[in-house]
Amino acid sequence: MSKRFYITTPIYYVNDVPHIGHAYTTIVADVLNRFYRQSGFETFFLTGTDEHGNKVLQAAETAGKSPKAYADEISALFRDLWPQLDVSNDYFIRTTDENHRKVVQLILQKVHDTGDLYFGEYGGYYCFGCERFYTQGELVDGKCPDHQKEPQFIKEKNYFFRMSKYQDWLATYIEEHEDFIRPESYRNKILSFLQEPLEDLCISRPKARLSWGIPLPFDQDYVTYVWFDALINYISALDYPSGDAFQKFWPVAHHLIAKDILIPHAIYWPTMLQAAGIPPYQKLNVHGYWNIKESKMSKSLGNIIRPLDVKEKYGLDCFRYFMMREMTFGLDSNFSEDALVQRINSDLANDLGNLLSRTVSMVIRYFGGRVQSPGPLEAIDAALREQALSAAREVEVFMGEMAFNKALISTWKLIAKVNQYLDQTAPWSLAKAKKRERRLASILYNALESLRIIAILIFPVMPQTGIEIWRRIGLEAQLQTQEFSQTKSWGQCAIGSTVEGGKALFPRVEAPKAEGQVG
Ligand code: MSP
């Protein structure tokens, strides 16, 4: 079977402009997509926007626009942002796309035909922020724990999905598939949620109250509930039911979300799929929240950080590196400019930037910029090679576990090792002794060879930096086309090719002023 990988982000609501929270999930998806591509997988990477429902309608009204015109505008902000963050999505879906509408209606009809939808009346506490009903037990002090607002009591006639019917199936499925929801803390949350009786899911809204949605195919007085509509994007984008893409990629679907939308993805979505006769996704990967000074990013607190502001001030790869290095996947993290500046100065300017510039400048100084063939490996060289090969092995394991920070730590241990190797072998003193030219050539070759491996290892996280290192150490073939397996062999640098000096990869930056905030 050929190797394939399908990665999705949530489709973002168009009631707000993109911030670093959206950027994080999408960059993680991009890192995975690039890593799997490097590893020889055929991949498909999906992102997009979620455009129906109350929230969007209200935001459009506030802006004095029609919901479609408003959605077009904000959706374009997301779509146009991604290439500026070097995000390499294959497709951008909008829930207002005609094809998506058709697939949603097809699934609704299918589930209706099997008798899993019924008409009834329900009264419950609805959080408009989450666009879902809450049970009393889920509320904290009578408020939605996520939005800190009292939900509104709503009672009306609607269509319901017999979600309760799938409770036992879902609990057993999760028990039997250890990695279906990861990290484990979120899996445990869902398993304990499933200890309580599961309620049926209200999947419609009366058009009289909300017209901005996809009409139910069997009752024109109703539109589809926004989550039932949105979740289906993951298969409508693959041209379900008959698309080649669906056949190829659905069996290897990895969803990526933050903890805020765990319930819809871990409970609603698998049961919807089961009712529609579609196998479950392969994995749900759940990360924590980026906070600012320990509090939630929110418009009302005025602490929202825009990714393009960070890019402009510090550079894109610094931003991507920081996000991937700083957060432990699954846990919350703080975004602080101080921490970002510190990482840039120490990890990037000092460790990686210096390594490249000292290596390349010695090749220029001692060998006119030409890569020389190395002599036999001495013990210290073999230790360096061993560290490079083991860094590559570790990165592969950690990427598979979504432990991006650990993958970067392994890579930076290698970077430190190469810097130490240069300090210990002191090529500058060998250069003074005529007879040691061969040894000097070997040492510089080994440093270049380590940099070649480092370029491949960092490429998913810092594509531009990887490419720049690749070019400067005199490698010609495109880094984008290099397989990850190229990190597993030593001695691939091209003898006789020319290295290139140049500006520092990462200029040192000043610490921000006390209350500094990007933007
Ligand atoms: N439209 C729904 C998702 C439907 S998916 C079928 C939605 N949209 S959202 O715009 O609110 O996006 C929520 C997602 O944005 C989170 O799950 C996460 O991926 C990202 N983030 C938003 N704020 C975030 C942080 N502060 N920190 C980390 N990620 C954040 O929910």
Coordinates of C-alpha atoms and ligand atoms in Angstrom, one line a residue:
M1 CA 0.0 0.0 0.0
S2 CA 1.4 3.4 -0.8
K3 CA 2.0 5.7 2.0
R4 CA -0.5 8.5 2.4
F5 CA -1.3 11.2 5.0
Y6 CA -4.3 13.6 5.3
I7 CA -4.1 16.5 7.7
T8 CA -6.9 19.0 8.5
T9 CA -7.2 22.1 10.6
P10 CA -10.5 23.4 12.0
I11 CA -12.3 25.5 9.5
Y12 CA -12.2 28.9 11.2
Y13 CA -15.3 31.1 11.8
V14 CA -15.4 34.2 9.8
N15 CA -16.7 36.3 12.6
D16 CA -13.2 37.3 13.5
V17 CA -9.9 38.0 11.8
P18 CA -7.0 35.5 12.1
H19 CA -4.7 35.6 15.2
I20 CA -1.8 33.6 16.4
G21 CA -4.1 30.8 17.8
H22 CA -5.4 30.1 14.3
A23 CA -1.8 30.4 12.9
Y24 CA -0.5 27.9 15.4
T25 CA -2.9 25.1 14.4
T26 CA -2.3 25.8 10.7
I27 CA 1.5 25.9 11.1
V28 CA 1.5 22.6 13.0
A29 CA -0.5 21.1 10.1
D30 CA 2.0 22.6 7.7
V31 CA 4.9 21.2 9.6
L32 CA 3.3 17.7 9.6
N33 CA 2.5 18.0 5.9
R34 CA 6.0 18.9 5.0
F35 CA 7.5 16.2 7.3
Y36 CA 5.3 13.5 5.8
R37 CA 6.0 14.7 2.3
Q38 CA 9.8 14.5 3.1
S39 CA 9.1 11.0 4.4
G40 CA 7.8 9.9 1.0
F41 CA 4.1 10.1 1.8
E42 CA 1.5 11.4 -0.7
T43 CA -0.2 14.0 1.4
F44 CA -3.3 16.2 1.4
F45 CA -3.6 19.3 3.6
L46 CA -6.9 21.0 4.1
T47 CA -7.9 24.2 5.8
G48 CA -10.7 26.7 5.2
T49 CA -13.5 28.7 6.7
D50 CA -16.8 28.0 8.5
E51 CA -19.3 30.6 7.4
H52 CA -22.8 29.8 8.5
G53 CA -24.6 30.2 11.8
N54 CA -25.5 32.8 14.3
K55 CA -22.1 34.2 15.2
V56 CA -21.3 35.0 11.6
L57 CA -24.8 36.5 11.0
Q58 CA -24.4 38.7 14.0
A59 CA -20.9 39.8 13.0
A60 CA -22.2 40.6 9.5
E61 CA -25.1 42.6 10.9
T62 CA -22.7 44.6 13.1
A63 CA -20.5 45.3 10.1
G64 CA -23.6 46.4 8.1
K65 CA -23.0 43.7 5.4
S66 CA -24.9 40.8 4.0
P67 CA -23.7 37.5 5.5
K68 CA -22.2 36.3 2.2
A69 CA -20.4 39.6 1.4
Y70 CA -19.0 39.6 5.0
A71 CA -18.0 35.9 4.8
D72 CA -16.3 36.6 1.4
E73 CA -14.2 39.3 2.9
I74 CA -13.1 37.5 6.1
S75 CA -12.6 34.2 4.3
A76 CA -10.2 35.9 1.9
L77 CA -8.2 37.2 4.9
F78 CA -7.6 33.7 6.0
R79 CA -7.0 32.3 2.5
D80 CA -4.5 35.0 1.7
L81 CA -2.8 34.8 5.1
W82 CA -1.6 31.2 4.7
P83 CA 0.9 31.6 1.8
Q84 CA 2.4 34.5 3.7
L85 CA 3.1 32.2 6.6
D86 CA 4.6 29.6 4.2
V87 CA 1.6 27.3 4.8
S88 CA 1.4 24.8 2.0
N89 CA -2.3 23.7 2.1
D90 CA -3.5 21.8 -0.9
Y91 CA -7.1 23.1 -0.7
F92 CA -9.1 25.8 1.0
I93 CA -12.7 24.9 1.7
R94 CA -15.6 27.3 2.4
T95 CA -18.9 26.0 3.8
T96 CA -20.6 28.3 1.4
D97 CA -19.2 26.3 -1.5
E98 CA -21.8 24.7 -3.7
N99 CA -20.2 21.3 -3.5
H100 CA -20.0 21.4 0.3
R101 CA -23.7 22.3 0.4
K102 CA -24.5 19.2 -1.7
V103 CA -22.5 16.8 0.4
V104 CA -24.1 18.2 3.6
Q105 CA -27.6 17.6 2.2
L106 CA -26.6 14.2 0.9
I107 CA -25.5 13.1 4.4
L108 CA -28.5 14.6 6.1
Q109 CA -30.8 12.7 3.7
K110 CA -28.8 9.5 4.2
V111 CA -29.1 9.8 8.0
H112 CA -32.8 10.8 7.7
D113 CA -33.5 7.7 5.5
T114 CA -32.0 5.3 8.1
G115 CA -34.3 6.7 10.7
D116 CA -31.6 8.4 12.8
L117 CA -33.2 11.8 12.6
Y118 CA -36.5 12.7 14.3
F119 CA -38.6 15.8 14.9
G120 CA -39.2 16.9 18.4
E121 CA -39.1 19.8 20.9
Y122 CA -36.2 20.6 23.1
G123 CA -35.4 23.2 25.7
G124 CA -31.9 23.7 26.7
Y125 CA -29.0 26.1 27.6
Y126 CA -27.4 27.4 24.4
C127 CA -24.0 29.1 24.3
F128 CA -23.8 31.2 21.1
G129 CA -20.0 31.4 21.4
C130 CA -19.7 27.6 21.1
E131 CA -22.8 27.3 19.0
R132 CA -24.0 24.3 21.1
F133 CA -26.3 23.3 23.9
Y134 CA -24.8 22.7 27.3
T135 CA -26.0 20.2 29.9
Q136 CA -26.3 21.6 33.5
G137 CA -23.4 19.4 34.6
E138 CA -21.1 21.0 32.0
L139 CA -21.8 24.6 33.1
V140 CA -19.5 26.2 35.7
D141 CA -21.4 28.5 38.1
G142 CA -24.2 28.5 35.5
K143 CA -21.8 29.8 32.8
C144 CA -20.2 28.3 29.7
P145 CA -16.6 27.5 30.9
D146 CA -15.1 28.7 27.7
H147 CA -16.9 32.0 27.1
Q148 CA -17.7 32.8 30.8
K149 CA -21.2 33.8 29.8
E150 CA -24.5 32.5 30.9
P151 CA -26.0 30.5 28.1
Q152 CA -29.5 31.4 26.8
F153 CA -32.4 29.1 27.4
I154 CA -33.9 28.1 24.1
K155 CA -37.0 26.0 23.5
E156 CA -38.2 25.1 20.0
K157 CA -39.2 22.4 17.6
N158 CA -36.3 20.9 15.7
Y159 CA -34.8 17.9 14.1
F160 CA -32.6 15.6 16.3
F161 CA -29.9 13.2 15.5
R162 CA -30.1 9.9 17.6
M163 CA -26.6 10.4 18.9
S164 CA -27.4 8.5 22.1
K165 CA -27.8 5.3 20.0
Y166 CA -24.1 5.4 19.2
Q167 CA -22.8 6.0 22.8
D168 CA -21.8 2.4 23.5
W169 CA -20.2 2.0 20.1
L170 CA -18.2 5.2 20.5
A171 CA -17.0 4.3 24.0
T172 CA -15.9 0.9 22.9
Y173 CA -14.2 2.3 19.8
I174 CA -12.2 4.7 21.8
E175 CA -11.3 2.0 24.4
E176 CA -10.1 -0.2 21.6
H177 CA -8.1 2.4 19.7
E178 CA -5.6 3.8 22.0
D179 CA -4.4 6.6 19.8
F180 CA -7.7 7.6 18.3
I181 CA -7.8 10.8 20.5
R182 CA -4.4 12.1 21.7
P183 CA -2.8 13.2 23.9
E184 CA -4.2 10.8 26.5
S185 CA -5.6 13.5 28.8
Y186 CA -8.2 14.5 26.1
R187 CA -8.9 10.8 25.5
N188 CA -9.6 10.4 29.2
K189 CA -11.8 13.5 29.2
I190 CA -14.0 12.0 26.4
L191 CA -14.1 8.6 28.0
S192 CA -15.3 10.1 31.3
F193 CA -17.8 12.3 29.3
L194 CA -19.2 9.1 27.9
Q195 CA -19.8 7.7 31.3
E196 CA -22.8 10.0 31.5
P197 CA -25.8 9.3 29.2
L198 CA -25.3 10.9 25.8
E199 CA -28.1 13.2 24.7
D200 CA -29.4 13.4 21.1
L201 CA -28.0 16.2 19.0
C202 CA -30.2 19.0 17.8
I203 CA -29.2 19.4 14.1
S204 CA -31.5 22.1 12.8
R205 CA -32.5 25.7 13.3
P206 CA -35.9 27.1 12.3
K207 CA -35.4 29.4 9.3
A208 CA -37.7 31.9 11.0
R209 CA -35.0 32.4 13.6
L210 CA -31.9 31.8 11.5
S211 CA -31.9 31.8 7.8
W212 CA -28.1 31.8 7.3
G213 CA -27.4 28.1 6.7
I214 CA -27.8 25.1 4.5
P215 CA -31.5 24.1 4.1
L216 CA -32.5 20.6 5.3
P217 CA -33.2 18.6 2.1
F218 CA -36.4 17.2 3.7
D219 CA -37.8 20.3 5.3
Q220 CA -37.3 23.7 3.8
D221 CA -38.4 25.5 7.0
Y222 CA -35.2 24.5 8.6
V223 CA -31.5 25.1 8.1
T224 CA -28.7 22.7 9.2
Y225 CA -27.0 23.3 12.6
V226 CA -23.6 24.9 12.1
W227 CA -21.6 22.0 13.6
F228 CA -23.4 19.3 11.5
D229 CA -22.6 21.5 8.5
A230 CA -19.0 22.3 9.4
L231 CA -17.7 18.9 10.4
I232 CA -18.7 17.5 7.0
N233 CA -16.1 19.8 5.4
Y234 CA -13.5 17.1 6.1
I235 CA -15.1 14.8 3.6
S236 CA -16.8 17.2 1.2
A237 CA -13.3 18.6 0.5
L238 CA -12.3 15.1 -0.7
D239 CA -15.4 14.9 -3.0
Y240 CA -17.3 12.4 -0.9
P241 CA -18.8 10.1 -1.9
S242 CA -17.3 9.2 -5.3
G243 CA -14.1 11.3 -5.4
D244 CA -10.7 9.6 -5.8
A245 CA -9.4 11.9 -3.1
F246 CA -12.0 10.4 -0.6
Q247 CA -10.9 6.9 -1.4
K248 CA -7.2 7.8 -1.1
F249 CA -7.2 10.1 1.9
W250 CA -10.1 9.4 4.2
P251 CA -8.6 6.2 5.6
V252 CA -5.5 8.3 6.8
A253 CA -7.3 11.3 8.1
H254 CA -5.7 13.2 11.0
H255 CA -7.6 16.1 12.4
L256 CA -5.9 18.8 14.3
I257 CA -7.8 21.0 16.7
A258 CA -7.5 22.9 20.0
K259 CA -9.2 21.7 23.2
D260 CA -12.1 24.2 22.7
I261 CA -13.7 22.1 20.1
L262 CA -13.0 18.6 21.5
I263 CA -16.6 17.6 22.1
P264 CA -17.9 18.2 18.5
H265 CA -14.8 16.4 17.1
A266 CA -14.7 13.5 19.5
I267 CA -18.4 12.9 20.0
Y268 CA -20.6 14.5 17.3
W269 CA -18.3 13.7 14.4
P270 CA -17.5 10.0 14.9
T271 CA -21.2 9.3 15.6
M272 CA -22.3 11.2 12.6
L273 CA -19.9 9.3 10.4
Q274 CA -21.1 6.0 11.9
A275 CA -24.7 6.9 11.2
A276 CA -23.8 7.8 7.6
G277 CA -22.0 4.5 7.2
I278 CA -18.5 6.1 6.9
P279 CA -15.6 4.8 8.8
P280 CA -14.2 7.0 11.6
Y281 CA -11.2 9.3 11.0
Q282 CA -7.8 7.9 12.0
K283 CA -6.7 10.3 14.7
L284 CA -7.9 13.4 16.5
N285 CA -4.9 15.5 17.7
V286 CA -5.7 18.0 20.3
H287 CA -3.5 20.9 21.4
G288 CA -3.8 23.5 24.2
Y289 CA -4.3 27.2 24.1
W290 CA -1.9 30.1 23.6
N291 CA -2.5 32.6 26.3
I292 CA -1.2 36.1 26.8
K293 CA 0.2 36.7 30.3
E294 CA -1.8 33.7 31.6
S295 CA -5.1 35.1 30.2
K296 CA -7.1 34.1 27.2
M297 CA -6.6 36.1 24.0
S298 CA -9.8 38.0 23.4
K299 CA -11.1 41.1 21.6
S300 CA -12.5 42.5 24.8
L301 CA -9.2 42.3 26.6
G302 CA -7.6 43.9 23.6
N303 CA -4.6 41.4 23.7
I304 CA -5.0 39.7 20.3
I305 CA -1.8 39.1 18.5
R306 CA -1.8 39.1 14.7
P307 CA 0.6 36.7 12.9
L308 CA 1.6 39.2 10.3
D309 CA 2.7 41.7 12.9
V310 CA 5.0 39.1 14.5
K311 CA 6.3 38.1 11.1
E312 CA 7.0 41.7 10.2
K313 CA 8.8 42.5 13.4
Y314 CA 10.8 39.3 13.9
G315 CA 10.7 37.3 10.7
L316 CA 8.6 34.3 9.7
D317 CA 10.9 31.5 10.5
C318 CA 11.6 32.9 14.0
F319 CA 7.8 33.0 14.6
R320 CA 7.3 29.4 13.3
Y321 CA 10.3 28.2 15.3
F322 CA 9.1 29.8 18.5
M323 CA 5.6 28.4 18.3
M324 CA 6.8 24.9 17.6
R325 CA 9.6 25.0 20.2
E326 CA 7.7 26.7 23.0
M327 CA 4.4 24.8 23.2
T328 CA 4.2 21.2 24.5
F329 CA 1.5 19.8 22.3
G330 CA -1.6 19.3 24.4
L331 CA -0.7 21.8 27.1
D332 CA -1.4 25.6 27.2
S333 CA 1.5 28.0 26.6
N334 CA 2.1 31.6 27.1
F335 CA 3.0 33.8 24.1
S336 CA 5.4 36.4 25.2
E337 CA 7.6 38.7 23.2
D338 CA 10.4 38.4 25.7
A339 CA 10.5 34.7 25.4
L340 CA 10.4 35.0 21.6
V341 CA 13.3 37.4 21.6
Q342 CA 15.3 35.2 23.9
R343 CA 14.8 32.2 21.6
I344 CA 15.8 34.2 18.6
N345 CA 19.0 35.4 20.2
S346 CA 20.1 32.2 21.8
D347 CA 18.8 29.3 19.7
L348 CA 18.7 31.0 16.3
A349 CA 21.3 33.8 16.2
N350 CA 23.8 32.2 18.6
D351 CA 23.6 28.5 18.0
L352 CA 22.4 27.9 14.5
G353 CA 23.3 31.2 12.8
N354 CA 26.8 31.2 14.2
L355 CA 27.4 27.6 13.3
L356 CA 26.6 28.3 9.6
S357 CA 28.6 31.5 9.4
R358 CA 31.7 30.2 11.1
T359 CA 31.7 27.0 9.0
V360 CA 31.2 28.7 5.7
S361 CA 33.6 31.5 6.5
M362 CA 36.4 29.0 7.3
V363 CA 35.8 27.1 4.1
I364 CA 36.1 30.4 2.3
R365 CA 39.2 31.5 4.2
Y366 CA 41.1 28.2 4.1
F367 CA 39.9 26.6 0.8
G368 CA 38.7 29.5 -1.3
G369 CA 35.1 28.4 -0.7
R370 CA 35.5 24.9 -2.2
V371 CA 34.2 21.8 -0.4
Q372 CA 37.2 19.5 0.1
S373 CA 37.1 15.7 0.2
P374 CA 37.5 14.4 3.8
G375 CA 40.1 12.1 5.2
P376 CA 39.4 9.0 7.3
L377 CA 37.0 9.5 10.3
E378 CA 38.7 9.9 13.7
A379 CA 37.0 9.1 16.9
I380 CA 35.7 12.7 17.5
D381 CA 34.3 12.7 13.9
A382 CA 32.6 9.4 14.5
A383 CA 31.0 10.7 17.6
L384 CA 29.7 13.7 15.7
R385 CA 28.3 11.5 13.0
E386 CA 26.6 9.3 15.6
Q387 CA 25.0 12.3 17.1
A388 CA 23.7 13.5 13.8
L389 CA 22.3 10.1 12.9
S390 CA 20.7 9.7 16.3
A391 CA 19.2 13.3 16.1
A392 CA 17.5 12.2 12.8
R393 CA 16.1 9.0 14.4
E394 CA 14.8 11.0 17.4
V395 CA 13.2 13.7 15.2
E396 CA 11.4 11.0 13.2
V397 CA 10.0 9.4 16.4
F398 CA 9.0 12.7 18.0
M399 CA 7.3 14.0 14.9
G400 CA 5.1 10.9 14.8
E401 CA 4.2 11.6 18.5
M402 CA 3.4 15.3 17.8
A403 CA 6.2 16.2 20.2
F404 CA 7.5 19.1 18.1
N405 CA 9.4 20.7 20.9
K406 CA 11.3 17.5 21.6
A407 CA 12.1 17.1 17.9
L408 CA 13.6 20.6 18.0
I409 CA 15.5 19.9 21.2
S410 CA 17.1 16.9 19.5
T411 CA 18.1 19.0 16.5
W412 CA 19.5 21.8 18.8
K413 CA 21.5 19.2 20.7
L414 CA 23.1 18.3 17.4
I415 CA 23.7 22.0 16.6
A416 CA 25.4 22.4 20.0
K417 CA 27.5 19.3 19.4
V418 CA 28.8 20.7 16.0
N419 CA 29.7 24.0 17.6
Q420 CA 31.5 22.1 20.4
Y421 CA 33.2 19.9 17.8
L422 CA 34.6 23.0 16.1
D423 CA 35.8 24.4 19.4
Q424 CA 37.5 21.2 20.3
T425 CA 39.1 20.5 16.9
A426 CA 40.0 24.2 16.5
P427 CA 40.4 24.3 12.7
W428 CA 41.9 27.8 13.0
S429 CA 45.0 26.4 14.7
L430 CA 45.3 23.6 12.2
A431 CA 45.3 26.2 9.5
K432 CA 48.6 27.5 10.7
A433 CA 50.3 24.1 10.3
K434 CA 50.9 23.3 6.6
K435 CA 50.9 19.5 7.1
R436 CA 47.5 19.5 8.7
E437 CA 45.6 20.6 5.6
R438 CA 43.9 17.2 5.1
R439 CA 42.7 17.2 8.7
L440 CA 41.4 20.7 8.4
A441 CA 39.5 19.7 5.3
S442 CA 37.9 16.8 7.1
I443 CA 36.8 18.8 10.0
L444 CA 35.1 21.4 7.8
Y445 CA 33.6 18.7 5.7
N446 CA 32.1 17.1 8.8
A447 CA 30.7 20.4 9.9
L448 CA 29.1 21.0 6.5
E449 CA 27.7 17.5 6.5
S450 CA 26.1 18.1 9.9
L451 CA 24.6 21.3 8.5
R452 CA 23.2 19.4 5.6
I453 CA 21.4 17.1 8.0
I454 CA 20.3 20.0 10.1
A455 CA 18.8 21.7 7.0
I456 CA 16.6 18.7 6.3
L457 CA 15.6 18.3 9.9
I458 CA 14.5 21.9 10.3
F459 CA 12.9 22.3 6.9
P460 CA 9.3 21.4 8.0
V461 CA 9.4 24.1 10.7
M462 CA 11.7 26.7 9.0
P463 CA 11.5 26.1 5.3
Q464 CA 13.2 29.3 4.2
T465 CA 16.0 28.9 6.7
G466 CA 16.6 25.3 5.6
I467 CA 16.7 26.3 2.0
E468 CA 19.1 29.1 2.7
I469 CA 21.5 26.8 4.7
W470 CA 21.3 24.3 1.8
R471 CA 22.3 26.9 -0.7
R472 CA 25.1 28.4 1.3
I473 CA 26.8 25.1 1.9
G474 CA 26.9 24.5 -1.8
L475 CA 24.2 22.0 -2.4
E476 CA 22.4 22.2 -5.6
A477 CA 19.4 19.9 -5.8
Q478 CA 16.3 21.5 -4.2
L479 CA 15.9 20.9 -0.5
Q480 CA 12.2 20.7 -1.0
T481 CA 12.7 17.5 -2.9
Q482 CA 15.1 15.8 -0.5
E483 CA 13.8 12.8 1.3
F484 CA 14.0 12.6 5.1
S485 CA 16.0 9.4 4.6
Q486 CA 18.9 11.6 3.4
T487 CA 19.5 12.4 7.1
K488 CA 20.4 8.7 7.6
S489 CA 23.6 8.6 5.6
W490 CA 26.8 10.5 6.1
G491 CA 28.9 11.9 3.3
Q492 CA 26.4 13.5 0.9
C493 CA 27.9 17.0 0.6
A494 CA 29.2 17.6 -2.9
I495 CA 33.0 17.7 -3.1
G496 CA 34.3 20.6 -5.1
S497 CA 31.1 22.6 -4.9
T498 CA 31.3 26.2 -3.7
V499 CA 29.9 27.6 -0.4
E500 CA 28.6 31.0 -0.1
G501 CA 29.1 33.6 2.7
G502 CA 26.5 36.3 3.4
K503 CA 24.5 38.1 6.0
A504 CA 23.8 36.6 9.4
L505 CA 20.9 34.1 9.1
F506 CA 19.4 35.7 12.3
P507 CA 20.5 39.1 13.3
R508 CA 20.3 39.6 17.1
V509 CA 17.2 41.5 18.3
E510 CA 16.7 43.9 21.1
A511 CA 14.5 42.9 24.0
P512 CA 11.1 44.6 23.8
K513 CA 10.3 47.5 26.2
A514 CA 8.7 46.4 29.5
E515 CA 5.1 46.4 28.2
G516 CA 6.0 45.6 24.7
Q517 CA 3.5 43.8 22.6
V518 CA 3.6 43.0 18.9
G519 CA 1.4 45.2 16.8
Ligands
MSP1 N1 -15.6 26.9 13.2 C1 -15.2 26.1 14.3 C2 -14.5 24.9 13.9 C3 -15.2 24.0 12.9 S1 -14.2 22.6 12.5 C4 -15.2 21.6 11.7 C5 -14.4 26.9 15.2 N2 -13.7 28.0 14.6 S2 -12.7 29.0 15.4 O1 -12.5 30.1 14.5 O2 -13.3 29.4 16.7 O3 -11.4 28.2 15.6 C6 -11.1 27.5 16.7 C7 -9.7 26.9 16.5 O4 -8.8 28.0 16.3 C8 -9.1 26.1 17.7 O5 -9.6 24.8 17.8 C9 -7.7 26.2 17.4 O6 -7.4 25.4 16.3 C10 -7.6 27.7 17.0 N3 -7.4 28.6 18.1 C11 -8.2 29.7 18.4 N4 -7.7 30.3 19.5 C12 -6.6 29.6 19.9 C13 -5.7 29.9 20.9 N5 -5.7 30.9 21.8 N6 -4.6 29.0 21.1 C14 -4.5 27.9 20.2 N7 -5.4 27.7 19.2 C15 -6.4 28.5 19.1 O7 -14.2 26.6 16.4

